[in-house]
Amino acid sequence: MSTPDANPTPDLPTRGPASGFTSEPTRADPPHAATAGFGRDADAIVVGARCAGSAAAIAMARAGRRVIALDAVRFPSTTVSTHLLFAGGVAELSRLGALDRVEALGAPHHDDAYIELPDGRARGTYSPVDGIAYGMCVRRSGLDQALVDTARAAGAEVREGARVTGLVWSGDRVTGVHVQERGAASYTLRAPLVVGADGRRSLIAREVGAGKPHTTNVNQRACYYAYYDDPRTEWRGTAAMWRTGRELGTAFPCDGGLTLVLLMPPRERADAFRLGLEGEYDRTLTLLPGLADRLAGCTRTTKIVQATDLPSYFRHSTGPGWALAGDAGHFKDPVTAQGIRDALRFGRLLGEAVAPVLDTPTRLDAATASWEHRRDHECRETYHWTNTLARSTAVSPLEETLMRSMATRPEGSRPLLDVYSRIRKPSELMTPRVLATLLARTLTHPGVDRTAVLRTALTEARSRLATHRSLRRR
């Protein structure tokens, strides 16, 4: 049962660019909402306690700041996600101090990765990132719980079942949030910074007027995944992908003795899946013979999860007293599985950037703006590369030549894995010289349609030129 403060903060009209003038309801703070100084309940409020939110809370709490993280769900709780981490993503868990908790969930290490096309296949191991040379696939219920536990251990207060219903404004500055907990009176929390880490459909983004992206790309593939009971021990340490024609499928061993099987068909087939989800899922597996062989002896044990509307974007992500972390501010198509890594990294970097300056509004705003610039700078090339891979085009002869070339190298597909781990830029892998060499080899391959190859090469060249121009404009 909640009790009011002995000296409640006066309820004043609040104003925000997204909502106009409103009046705050009378505040009735629950016992756990003790104030930390007049007009301030915390040094920072984080809305959303999954990957980005917990990472930001951990960083600020470690710096000695009082952080309150709010989430509408109660953990453990799952969410739609490919939940694959390459070596660079596992390294981010380590930097946050969460890796031991995540390892305890029992997900196997992916010591290598396998890619198979109809006429080319390659396997490779990871370059170490902070000494970590393996990937992992961890179901989100366990992963997010481990991050929440790490945030609490760092000193952050995490309130579960606490839904944020709106923002508090002072002029054009965000100064707090309105909260509703099930079975309790609504209340208000105030802090110098509100971090929106509340996902692609972010309430905080809408409230501050940043809901519409300034850069976006419509996805051309849909996502359908399920978990399989997997006795294939020979595949337990391998993350694998198969492509045939326009079809794409993956198998990622994860915790609980299960394997996540993700299909990403062309989006226009979403109607067929809608009419018969399980039948179309199983039929799609037959279109990927290598994946079907991989699943021999495996049994699907869960319902199929689906997501079809997944546009990539950048949103304006900072302003007076607010910032958007994780998918709330930036989202890439799941085809390259970069979301968790980026949420962890840039959530942590946001927390580290603002912790020293939370008491000085001008310095705080400068720190969040600088953080947004860094995030966009680090992510933009990967964003364009991801959009290219997310096109639902058929496997090209150039891609098959690349796979055959990697298969002959001692390091195999490691250079490509370095791109997925974010220790090598896509442009450093596919230089003009490399592309020219691939084109020459492809044109001399027996039975190749040279006209189609040249057409594909021209399309790729135009795409890369457009990406280059976009990067130069920023």
Short mmCIF file of C-alpha atoms in Angstrom, two decimals:
data_model
loop_
_atom_site.label_atom_id
_atom_site.label_comp_id
_atom_site.label_asym_id
_atom_site.label_seq_id
_atom_site.Cartn_x
_atom_site.Cartn_y
_atom_site.Cartn_z
CA MET A 1 0.00 0.00 0.00
CA SER A 2 1.41 3.44 -0.90
CA THR A 3 1.78 6.45 1.38
CA PRO A 4 2.24 10.09 0.36
CA ASP A 5 5.41 12.05 1.13
CA ALA A 6 5.37 14.12 4.28
CA ASN A 7 6.40 17.13 2.15
CA PRO A 8 5.17 16.37 -1.35
CA THR A 9 6.62 18.22 -4.32
CA PRO A 10 4.03 20.74 -5.60
CA ASP A 11 2.10 19.52 -8.64
CA LEU A 12 2.76 22.03 -11.42
CA PRO A 13 1.66 22.10 -15.06
CA THR A 14 4.17 20.29 -17.25
CA ARG A 15 4.99 20.87 -20.90
CA GLY A 16 6.56 18.77 -23.64
CA PRO A 17 6.97 19.11 -27.38
CA ALA A 18 5.05 15.93 -28.07
CA SER A 19 2.14 16.41 -25.71
CA GLY A 20 1.49 20.13 -25.18
CA PHE A 21 0.33 21.28 -21.74
CA THR A 22 -0.91 18.70 -19.30
CA SER A 23 -1.48 18.54 -15.57
CA GLU A 24 0.21 15.98 -13.37
CA PRO A 25 -2.00 13.76 -11.23
CA THR A 26 -1.60 14.08 -7.52
CA ARG A 27 1.49 12.09 -6.64
CA ALA A 28 1.32 9.18 -4.23
CA ASP A 29 4.78 7.67 -4.00
CA PRO A 30 5.15 4.08 -2.78
CA PRO A 31 7.50 3.40 0.14
CA HIS A 32 10.41 2.43 -2.17
CA ALA A 33 10.40 5.87 -3.85
CA ALA A 34 12.32 7.80 -1.22
CA THR A 35 13.72 11.07 -2.57
CA ALA A 36 17.41 11.77 -3.04
CA GLY A 37 17.33 15.53 -2.55
CA PHE A 38 14.61 18.09 -3.29
CA GLY A 39 12.88 17.45 -6.59
CA ARG A 40 15.05 14.43 -7.38
CA ASP A 41 14.28 10.77 -6.77
CA ALA A 42 17.35 9.46 -8.59
CA ASP A 43 20.31 10.62 -10.64
CA ALA A 44 18.90 8.80 -13.67
CA ILE A 45 15.77 6.89 -14.62
CA VAL A 46 16.01 4.10 -17.18
CA VAL A 47 12.80 3.01 -18.90
CA GLY A 48 13.26 -0.61 -19.94
CA ALA A 49 15.59 -3.04 -18.15
CA ARG A 50 16.57 -5.46 -20.90
CA CYS A 51 19.91 -5.29 -22.74
CA ALA A 52 20.38 -1.56 -23.34
CA GLY A 53 18.61 -0.45 -20.18
CA SER A 54 20.49 -2.79 -17.86
CA ALA A 55 23.80 -1.90 -19.53
CA ALA A 56 23.22 1.83 -18.99
CA ALA A 57 22.09 1.24 -15.40
CA ILE A 58 25.14 -0.92 -14.65
CA ALA A 59 27.55 1.72 -15.93
CA MET A 60 25.95 4.57 -13.99
CA ALA A 61 25.53 2.58 -10.79
CA ARG A 62 29.17 1.52 -10.87
CA ALA A 63 30.10 5.18 -11.06
CA GLY A 64 28.26 5.76 -7.80
CA ARG A 65 25.04 7.17 -9.28
CA ARG A 66 21.58 6.33 -7.98
CA VAL A 67 19.73 4.70 -10.85
CA ILE A 68 16.15 3.48 -11.00
CA ALA A 69 15.35 1.14 -13.90
CA LEU A 70 11.69 0.50 -14.65
CA ASP A 71 10.21 -2.30 -16.72
CA ALA A 72 6.58 -3.18 -17.37
CA VAL A 73 7.35 -6.93 -17.30
CA ARG A 74 8.53 -9.16 -14.49
CA PHE A 75 11.69 -11.14 -15.13
CA PRO A 76 12.42 -13.75 -16.31
CA SER A 77 10.59 -12.72 -19.44
CA THR A 78 11.23 -13.46 -23.09
CA THR A 79 11.00 -11.17 -26.11
CA VAL A 80 11.24 -11.58 -29.89
CA SER A 81 14.94 -11.76 -30.72
CA THR A 82 17.49 -13.74 -32.72
CA HIS A 83 19.60 -13.72 -29.51
CA LEU A 84 22.84 -14.61 -31.27
CA LEU A 85 26.12 -13.12 -30.09
CA PHE A 86 29.35 -13.19 -32.05
CA ALA A 87 32.68 -12.85 -30.21
CA GLY A 88 32.32 -9.06 -30.09
CA GLY A 89 28.94 -9.38 -28.38
CA VAL A 90 30.21 -11.87 -25.81
CA ALA A 91 33.04 -9.43 -25.06
CA GLU A 92 30.42 -6.76 -24.27
CA LEU A 93 28.85 -9.07 -21.69
CA SER A 94 32.29 -9.45 -20.14
CA ARG A 95 32.84 -5.68 -20.02
CA LEU A 96 29.58 -5.32 -18.13
CA GLY A 97 30.53 -8.02 -15.62
CA ALA A 98 27.55 -10.15 -16.70
CA LEU A 99 29.36 -12.96 -18.50
CA ASP A 100 29.69 -15.33 -15.52
CA ARG A 101 25.93 -15.15 -14.91
CA VAL A 102 25.23 -15.74 -18.58
CA GLU A 103 27.70 -18.65 -18.79
CA ALA A 104 25.92 -20.28 -15.86
CA LEU A 105 22.85 -20.68 -18.07
CA GLY A 106 24.69 -23.42 -19.96
CA ALA A 107 24.67 -22.15 -23.54
CA PRO A 108 27.48 -23.80 -25.52
CA HIS A 109 30.37 -21.82 -26.93
CA HIS A 110 30.23 -21.43 -30.70
CA ASP A 111 33.88 -22.00 -31.47
CA ASP A 112 33.30 -21.71 -35.20
CA ALA A 113 30.73 -20.65 -37.79
CA TYR A 114 29.64 -22.39 -40.98
CA ILE A 115 28.12 -20.84 -44.10
CA GLU A 116 26.76 -22.88 -46.97
CA LEU A 117 25.59 -21.72 -50.39
CA PRO A 118 24.59 -24.04 -53.25
CA ASP A 119 28.06 -23.85 -54.85
CA GLY A 120 30.26 -22.61 -52.03
CA ARG A 121 30.74 -23.20 -48.32
CA ALA A 122 33.20 -22.04 -45.71
CA ARG A 123 33.94 -22.54 -42.03
CA GLY A 124 36.02 -20.39 -39.71
CA THR A 125 36.91 -19.54 -36.13
CA TYR A 126 36.82 -16.17 -34.38
CA SER A 127 39.57 -13.64 -33.90
CA PRO A 128 39.77 -12.94 -30.14
CA VAL A 129 38.00 -9.84 -28.85
CA ASP A 130 39.34 -8.96 -25.39
CA GLY A 131 40.55 -12.56 -25.23
CA ILE A 132 37.16 -14.02 -26.17
CA ALA A 133 37.15 -16.17 -29.32
CA TYR A 134 33.67 -17.71 -29.31
CA GLY A 135 30.05 -16.80 -29.87
CA MET A 136 26.91 -17.78 -27.95
CA CYS A 137 23.15 -18.02 -28.42
CA VAL A 138 21.26 -17.45 -25.17
CA ARG A 139 17.50 -17.43 -24.78
CA ARG A 140 16.31 -14.00 -23.78
CA SER A 141 14.52 -15.03 -20.60
CA GLY A 142 17.82 -16.11 -19.05
CA LEU A 143 19.99 -13.47 -20.71
CA ASP A 144 17.83 -10.56 -19.59
CA GLN A 145 17.50 -11.94 -16.07
CA ALA A 146 21.29 -12.19 -15.85
CA LEU A 147 21.61 -8.55 -16.93
CA VAL A 148 18.98 -7.39 -14.42
CA ASP A 149 20.77 -9.32 -11.67
CA THR A 150 24.06 -7.69 -12.70
CA ALA A 151 22.44 -4.25 -12.58
CA ARG A 152 21.15 -4.88 -9.08
CA ALA A 153 24.53 -6.17 -7.97
CA ALA A 154 26.11 -2.96 -9.30
CA GLY A 155 23.77 -0.92 -7.09
CA ALA A 156 20.92 -0.03 -9.45
CA GLU A 157 17.32 -0.31 -8.28
CA VAL A 158 15.24 -2.31 -10.75
CA ARG A 159 11.46 -2.09 -10.39
CA GLU A 160 9.59 -4.83 -12.25
CA GLY A 161 5.96 -4.53 -13.26
CA ALA A 162 6.35 -0.76 -13.37
CA ARG A 163 4.87 0.76 -16.53
CA VAL A 164 5.85 4.28 -17.55
CA THR A 165 2.80 6.16 -18.84
CA GLY A 166 4.32 9.52 -19.69
CA LEU A 167 7.05 12.07 -19.10
CA VAL A 168 7.40 14.99 -16.73
CA TRP A 169 8.59 18.24 -18.33
CA SER A 170 10.03 21.52 -17.11
CA GLY A 171 9.85 23.81 -20.09
CA ASP A 172 11.42 21.87 -22.95
CA ARG A 173 13.42 19.63 -20.60
CA VAL A 174 12.47 16.13 -19.51
CA THR A 175 12.67 15.90 -15.73
CA GLY A 176 10.97 12.64 -14.86
CA VAL A 177 8.36 9.98 -15.58
CA HIS A 178 4.86 8.98 -14.53
CA VAL A 179 4.65 5.35 -13.39
CA GLN A 180 1.83 2.90 -12.92
CA GLU A 181 2.33 -0.36 -11.03
CA ARG A 182 -0.32 -3.05 -10.98
CA GLY A 183 -2.56 -2.74 -7.94
CA ALA A 184 -0.92 0.48 -6.74
CA ALA A 185 -1.50 4.20 -7.09
CA SER A 186 0.34 5.93 -9.92
CA TYR A 187 3.33 8.01 -8.94
CA THR A 188 5.99 10.31 -10.35
CA LEU A 189 9.75 9.97 -10.33
CA ARG A 190 12.14 12.82 -11.11
CA ALA A 191 15.75 12.75 -12.28
CA PRO A 192 18.13 14.85 -14.40
CA LEU A 193 18.15 12.15 -17.12
CA VAL A 194 15.56 9.76 -18.51
CA VAL A 195 16.92 6.98 -20.72
CA GLY A 196 14.38 5.40 -23.03
CA ALA A 197 15.44 1.78 -23.53
CA ASP A 198 11.92 0.62 -24.27
CA GLY A 199 12.35 -0.97 -27.69
CA ARG A 200 11.29 -0.34 -31.26
CA ARG A 201 7.84 0.93 -30.26
CA SER A 202 9.35 3.26 -27.68
CA LEU A 203 6.90 5.38 -25.69
CA ILE A 204 9.77 7.68 -24.73
CA ALA A 205 10.66 8.27 -28.40
CA ARG A 206 7.06 9.24 -29.16
CA GLU A 207 6.78 11.47 -26.11
CA VAL A 208 9.86 13.50 -27.02
CA GLY A 209 8.82 13.79 -30.68
CA ALA A 210 11.46 11.38 -32.01
CA GLY A 211 9.20 8.50 -32.98
CA LYS A 212 9.64 9.06 -36.72
CA PRO A 213 13.12 7.92 -37.87
CA HIS A 214 15.36 10.32 -39.78
CA THR A 215 16.87 7.36 -41.68
CA THR A 216 15.04 4.15 -42.47
CA ASN A 217 15.02 1.08 -44.71
CA VAL A 218 12.09 -1.30 -45.24
CA ASN A 219 12.91 -4.94 -44.49
CA GLN A 220 12.63 -7.41 -47.36
CA ARG A 221 12.75 -10.58 -45.24
CA ALA A 222 10.43 -11.88 -42.54
CA CYS A 223 11.52 -13.87 -39.47
CA TYR A 224 10.15 -17.17 -38.16
CA TYR A 225 11.89 -19.18 -35.47
CA ALA A 226 11.40 -22.09 -33.12
CA TYR A 227 13.51 -24.19 -30.75
CA TYR A 228 14.47 -27.79 -31.45
CA ASP A 229 15.58 -30.48 -29.06
CA ASP A 230 19.00 -31.20 -30.55
CA PRO A 231 20.99 -34.40 -29.93
CA ARG A 232 23.53 -33.57 -32.67
CA THR A 233 26.59 -33.09 -30.46
CA GLU A 234 28.86 -32.72 -33.50
CA TRP A 235 27.09 -29.41 -34.27
CA ARG A 236 26.89 -28.16 -30.68
CA GLY A 237 29.78 -25.73 -31.05
CA THR A 238 28.86 -24.35 -34.48
CA ALA A 239 26.59 -21.49 -35.54
CA ALA A 240 25.48 -22.21 -39.10
CA MET A 241 23.67 -20.51 -41.99
CA TRP A 242 22.32 -21.88 -45.26
CA ARG A 243 21.13 -19.99 -48.33
CA THR A 244 19.49 -21.43 -51.42
CA GLY A 245 17.88 -19.23 -54.04
CA ARG A 246 16.10 -16.49 -52.08
CA GLU A 247 15.76 -18.60 -48.93
CA LEU A 248 17.87 -18.14 -45.79
CA GLY A 249 17.92 -20.33 -42.68
CA THR A 250 20.12 -20.69 -39.61
CA ALA A 251 20.70 -23.08 -36.70
CA PHE A 252 22.21 -21.72 -33.48
CA PRO A 253 22.73 -24.12 -30.55
CA CYS A 254 21.64 -22.44 -27.31
CA ASP A 255 21.01 -23.16 -23.63
CA GLY A 256 18.76 -25.96 -22.41
CA GLY A 257 20.07 -28.46 -24.95
CA LEU A 258 18.08 -26.64 -27.64
CA THR A 259 18.90 -25.15 -31.02
CA LEU A 260 17.29 -21.99 -32.36
CA VAL A 261 16.20 -22.51 -35.98
CA LEU A 262 15.51 -19.21 -37.71
CA LEU A 263 14.03 -18.90 -41.21
CA MET A 264 14.10 -15.59 -43.09
CA PRO A 265 12.07 -16.02 -46.30
CA PRO A 266 11.21 -13.13 -48.64
CA ARG A 267 8.67 -10.92 -46.93
CA GLU A 268 6.09 -11.33 -49.68
CA ARG A 269 5.60 -14.92 -48.46
CA ALA A 270 4.20 -13.65 -45.16
CA ASP A 271 0.63 -14.27 -46.36
CA ALA A 272 1.41 -17.95 -46.94
CA PHE A 273 2.82 -18.23 -43.41
CA ARG A 274 -0.24 -16.47 -42.06
CA LEU A 275 -2.54 -19.01 -43.66
CA GLY A 276 -0.63 -22.02 -42.35
CA LEU A 277 2.28 -21.17 -40.07
CA GLU A 278 3.59 -24.64 -39.23
CA GLY A 279 3.03 -26.09 -42.68
CA GLU A 280 4.80 -23.22 -44.43
CA TYR A 281 7.65 -23.29 -41.91
CA ASP A 282 8.19 -27.01 -42.55
CA ARG A 283 7.89 -26.54 -46.31
CA THR A 284 10.52 -23.79 -46.20
CA LEU A 285 12.91 -26.16 -44.45
CA THR A 286 12.68 -28.47 -47.48
CA LEU A 287 13.83 -25.56 -49.66
CA LEU A 288 17.08 -25.50 -47.65
CA PRO A 289 18.40 -29.07 -48.00
CA GLY A 290 21.54 -28.44 -45.96
CA LEU A 291 19.54 -27.11 -43.00
CA ALA A 292 17.06 -29.99 -43.32
CA ASP A 293 19.98 -32.45 -43.13
CA ARG A 294 21.37 -30.59 -40.11
CA LEU A 295 18.05 -31.08 -38.30
CA ALA A 296 17.89 -34.84 -38.88
CA GLY A 297 17.09 -36.43 -35.53
CA CYS A 298 16.02 -33.07 -34.02
CA THR A 299 12.47 -32.34 -32.81
CA ARG A 300 10.71 -29.00 -32.71
CA THR A 301 9.58 -28.46 -29.12
CA THR A 302 8.08 -24.95 -29.17
CA LYS A 303 5.63 -22.81 -31.05
CA ILE A 304 6.91 -20.75 -33.97
CA VAL A 305 7.62 -17.10 -33.23
CA GLN A 306 7.09 -14.67 -36.09
CA ALA A 307 8.01 -11.08 -36.94
CA THR A 308 7.37 -9.51 -40.33
CA ASP A 309 7.49 -5.73 -39.84
CA LEU A 310 11.14 -4.99 -39.03
CA PRO A 311 12.30 -1.80 -40.77
CA SER A 312 15.82 -0.60 -39.97
CA TYR A 313 16.26 2.95 -38.73
CA PHE A 314 18.08 5.69 -36.89
CA ARG A 315 16.09 8.06 -34.69
CA HIS A 316 17.24 11.34 -33.22
CA SER A 317 18.25 9.94 -29.85
CA THR A 318 19.17 12.76 -27.47
CA GLY A 319 17.74 16.02 -26.21
CA PRO A 320 17.40 18.06 -23.01
CA GLY A 321 17.23 15.53 -20.21
CA TRP A 322 16.62 12.44 -22.37
CA ALA A 323 18.35 9.79 -24.49
CA LEU A 324 17.21 6.74 -26.47
CA ALA A 325 19.27 3.56 -26.10
CA GLY A 326 19.07 0.21 -27.85
CA ASP A 327 16.25 -0.38 -30.33
CA ALA A 328 14.48 2.74 -29.08
CA GLY A 329 17.05 4.81 -30.98
CA HIS A 330 18.58 2.55 -33.62
CA PHE A 331 17.62 -0.81 -35.14
CA LYS A 332 19.22 -2.99 -37.80
CA ASP A 333 17.61 -5.86 -39.69
CA PRO A 334 18.15 -9.08 -37.67
CA VAL A 335 19.85 -10.80 -40.62
CA THR A 336 23.28 -9.85 -39.21
CA ALA A 337 22.36 -10.37 -35.52
CA GLN A 338 23.90 -7.12 -34.28
CA GLY A 339 21.12 -5.85 -32.02
CA ILE A 340 22.13 -7.29 -28.64
CA ARG A 341 25.79 -6.42 -29.11
CA ASP A 342 24.94 -2.81 -29.96
CA ALA A 343 22.40 -2.51 -27.14
CA LEU A 344 24.98 -3.68 -24.61
CA ARG A 345 27.81 -1.58 -26.00
CA PHE A 346 26.03 1.70 -26.48
CA GLY A 347 23.96 1.33 -23.33
CA ARG A 348 27.21 0.96 -21.40
CA LEU A 349 28.91 3.82 -23.25
CA LEU A 350 25.92 6.07 -22.58
CA GLY A 351 26.07 5.30 -18.87
CA GLU A 352 29.80 5.92 -18.74
CA ALA A 353 29.47 9.21 -20.65
CA VAL A 354 26.74 10.75 -18.50
CA ALA A 355 27.69 9.51 -15.03
CA PRO A 356 30.21 12.31 -14.31
CA VAL A 357 27.95 15.14 -15.54
CA LEU A 358 24.43 14.31 -14.33
CA ASP A 359 24.44 17.33 -12.01
CA THR A 360 25.18 19.88 -14.76
CA PRO A 361 22.49 20.14 -17.46
CA THR A 362 24.64 21.78 -20.13
CA ARG A 363 27.43 19.24 -19.74
CA LEU A 364 24.88 16.41 -19.60
CA ASP A 365 23.31 17.50 -22.89
CA ALA A 366 26.74 17.79 -24.51
CA ALA A 367 27.66 14.31 -23.29
CA THR A 368 24.50 12.68 -24.64
CA ALA A 369 24.89 14.46 -28.00
CA SER A 370 28.50 13.28 -28.25
CA TRP A 371 27.40 9.74 -27.40
CA GLU A 372 24.76 9.80 -30.16
CA HIS A 373 27.35 10.98 -32.68
CA ARG A 374 29.67 8.14 -31.65
CA ARG A 375 26.92 5.54 -31.91
CA ASP A 376 25.90 6.70 -35.36
CA HIS A 377 29.50 6.89 -36.55
CA GLU A 378 30.26 3.34 -35.37
CA CYS A 379 27.00 1.85 -36.63
CA ARG A 380 26.32 3.55 -39.95
CA GLU A 381 28.51 1.41 -42.21
CA THR A 382 27.25 -1.78 -40.56
CA TYR A 383 23.70 -0.49 -41.02
CA HIS A 384 24.18 -0.14 -44.79
CA TRP A 385 25.95 -3.52 -45.01
CA THR A 386 23.09 -5.15 -43.12
CA ASN A 387 20.51 -3.60 -45.44
CA THR A 388 22.42 -5.06 -48.38
CA LEU A 389 22.42 -8.56 -46.86
CA ALA A 390 18.74 -8.20 -45.95
CA ARG A 391 17.66 -7.87 -49.56
CA SER A 392 15.64 -10.92 -50.52
CA THR A 393 17.58 -11.50 -53.72
CA ALA A 394 18.80 -14.92 -54.82
CA VAL A 395 22.32 -16.09 -54.06
CA SER A 396 24.60 -14.51 -56.66
CA PRO A 397 27.57 -16.13 -58.44
CA LEU A 398 29.79 -13.47 -56.83
CA GLU A 399 28.74 -14.64 -53.37
CA GLU A 400 29.45 -18.25 -54.26
CA THR A 401 32.90 -17.29 -55.57
CA LEU A 402 33.57 -15.52 -52.26
CA MET A 403 32.62 -18.65 -50.30
CA ARG A 404 34.82 -20.87 -52.47
CA SER A 405 37.68 -18.43 -52.02
CA MET A 406 37.30 -18.41 -48.23
CA ALA A 407 37.19 -22.19 -48.16
CA THR A 408 40.70 -22.34 -49.64
CA ARG A 409 42.25 -20.01 -47.07
CA PRO A 410 43.83 -21.28 -43.84
CA GLU A 411 41.67 -18.86 -41.81
CA GLY A 412 38.50 -19.85 -43.69
CA SER A 413 35.63 -17.45 -43.09
CA ARG A 414 37.38 -15.66 -40.20
CA PRO A 415 37.65 -12.32 -42.09
CA LEU A 416 33.86 -12.34 -42.52
CA LEU A 417 33.35 -13.27 -38.85
CA ASP A 418 35.55 -10.29 -37.95
CA VAL A 419 32.95 -8.09 -39.65
CA TYR A 420 30.16 -9.72 -37.64
CA SER A 421 32.24 -9.22 -34.47
CA ARG A 422 32.74 -5.55 -35.45
CA ILE A 423 36.53 -5.60 -35.41
CA ARG A 424 36.70 -5.16 -39.18
CA LYS A 425 34.59 -2.85 -41.35
CA PRO A 426 32.65 -4.31 -44.28
CA SER A 427 34.56 -2.00 -46.61
CA GLU A 428 37.84 -3.46 -45.33
CA LEU A 429 36.67 -6.94 -46.28
CA MET A 430 35.22 -6.15 -49.70
CA THR A 431 37.71 -3.67 -51.10
CA PRO A 432 37.54 -2.65 -54.78
CA ARG A 433 40.53 -4.89 -55.45
CA VAL A 434 38.84 -7.89 -53.81
CA LEU A 435 35.62 -7.24 -55.72
CA ALA A 436 37.53 -7.02 -59.01
CA THR A 437 39.28 -10.32 -58.26
CA LEU A 438 35.98 -12.01 -57.39
CA LEU A 439 34.42 -10.71 -60.60
CA ALA A 440 37.29 -12.01 -62.73
CA ARG A 441 37.13 -15.46 -61.09
CA THR A 442 33.36 -15.61 -61.42
CA LEU A 443 33.39 -14.75 -65.10
CA THR A 444 35.75 -17.67 -65.79
CA HIS A 445 33.74 -20.19 -63.74
CA PRO A 446 32.29 -22.99 -65.92
CA GLY A 447 28.67 -22.54 -66.93
CA VAL A 448 28.27 -19.06 -65.47
CA ASP A 449 25.86 -16.58 -67.07
CA ARG A 450 28.31 -13.74 -67.75
CA THR A 451 25.59 -11.22 -68.54
CA ALA A 452 23.86 -11.92 -65.23
CA VAL A 453 27.18 -11.70 -63.37
CA LEU A 454 27.99 -8.33 -64.89
CA ARG A 455 24.51 -7.09 -64.08
CA THR A 456 24.94 -8.18 -60.47
CA ALA A 457 28.37 -6.55 -60.27
CA LEU A 458 26.94 -3.28 -61.59
CA THR A 459 24.15 -3.36 -59.01
CA GLU A 460 26.66 -4.00 -56.23
CA ALA A 461 28.89 -1.18 -57.45
CA ARG A 462 25.98 1.25 -57.44
CA SER A 463 24.96 0.13 -53.96
CA ARG A 464 28.47 0.60 -52.61
CA LEU A 465 28.74 4.02 -54.22
CA ALA A 466 25.47 5.08 -52.61
CA THR A 467 26.72 3.82 -49.24
CA HIS A 468 30.01 5.67 -49.67
CA ARG A 469 28.19 8.91 -50.47
CA SER A 470 25.91 8.46 -47.47
CA LEU A 471 28.87 7.92 -45.15
CA ARG A 472 30.65 10.99 -46.49
CA ARG A 473 27.61 13.18 -45.87
CA ARG A 474 27.67 12.41 -42.17
#
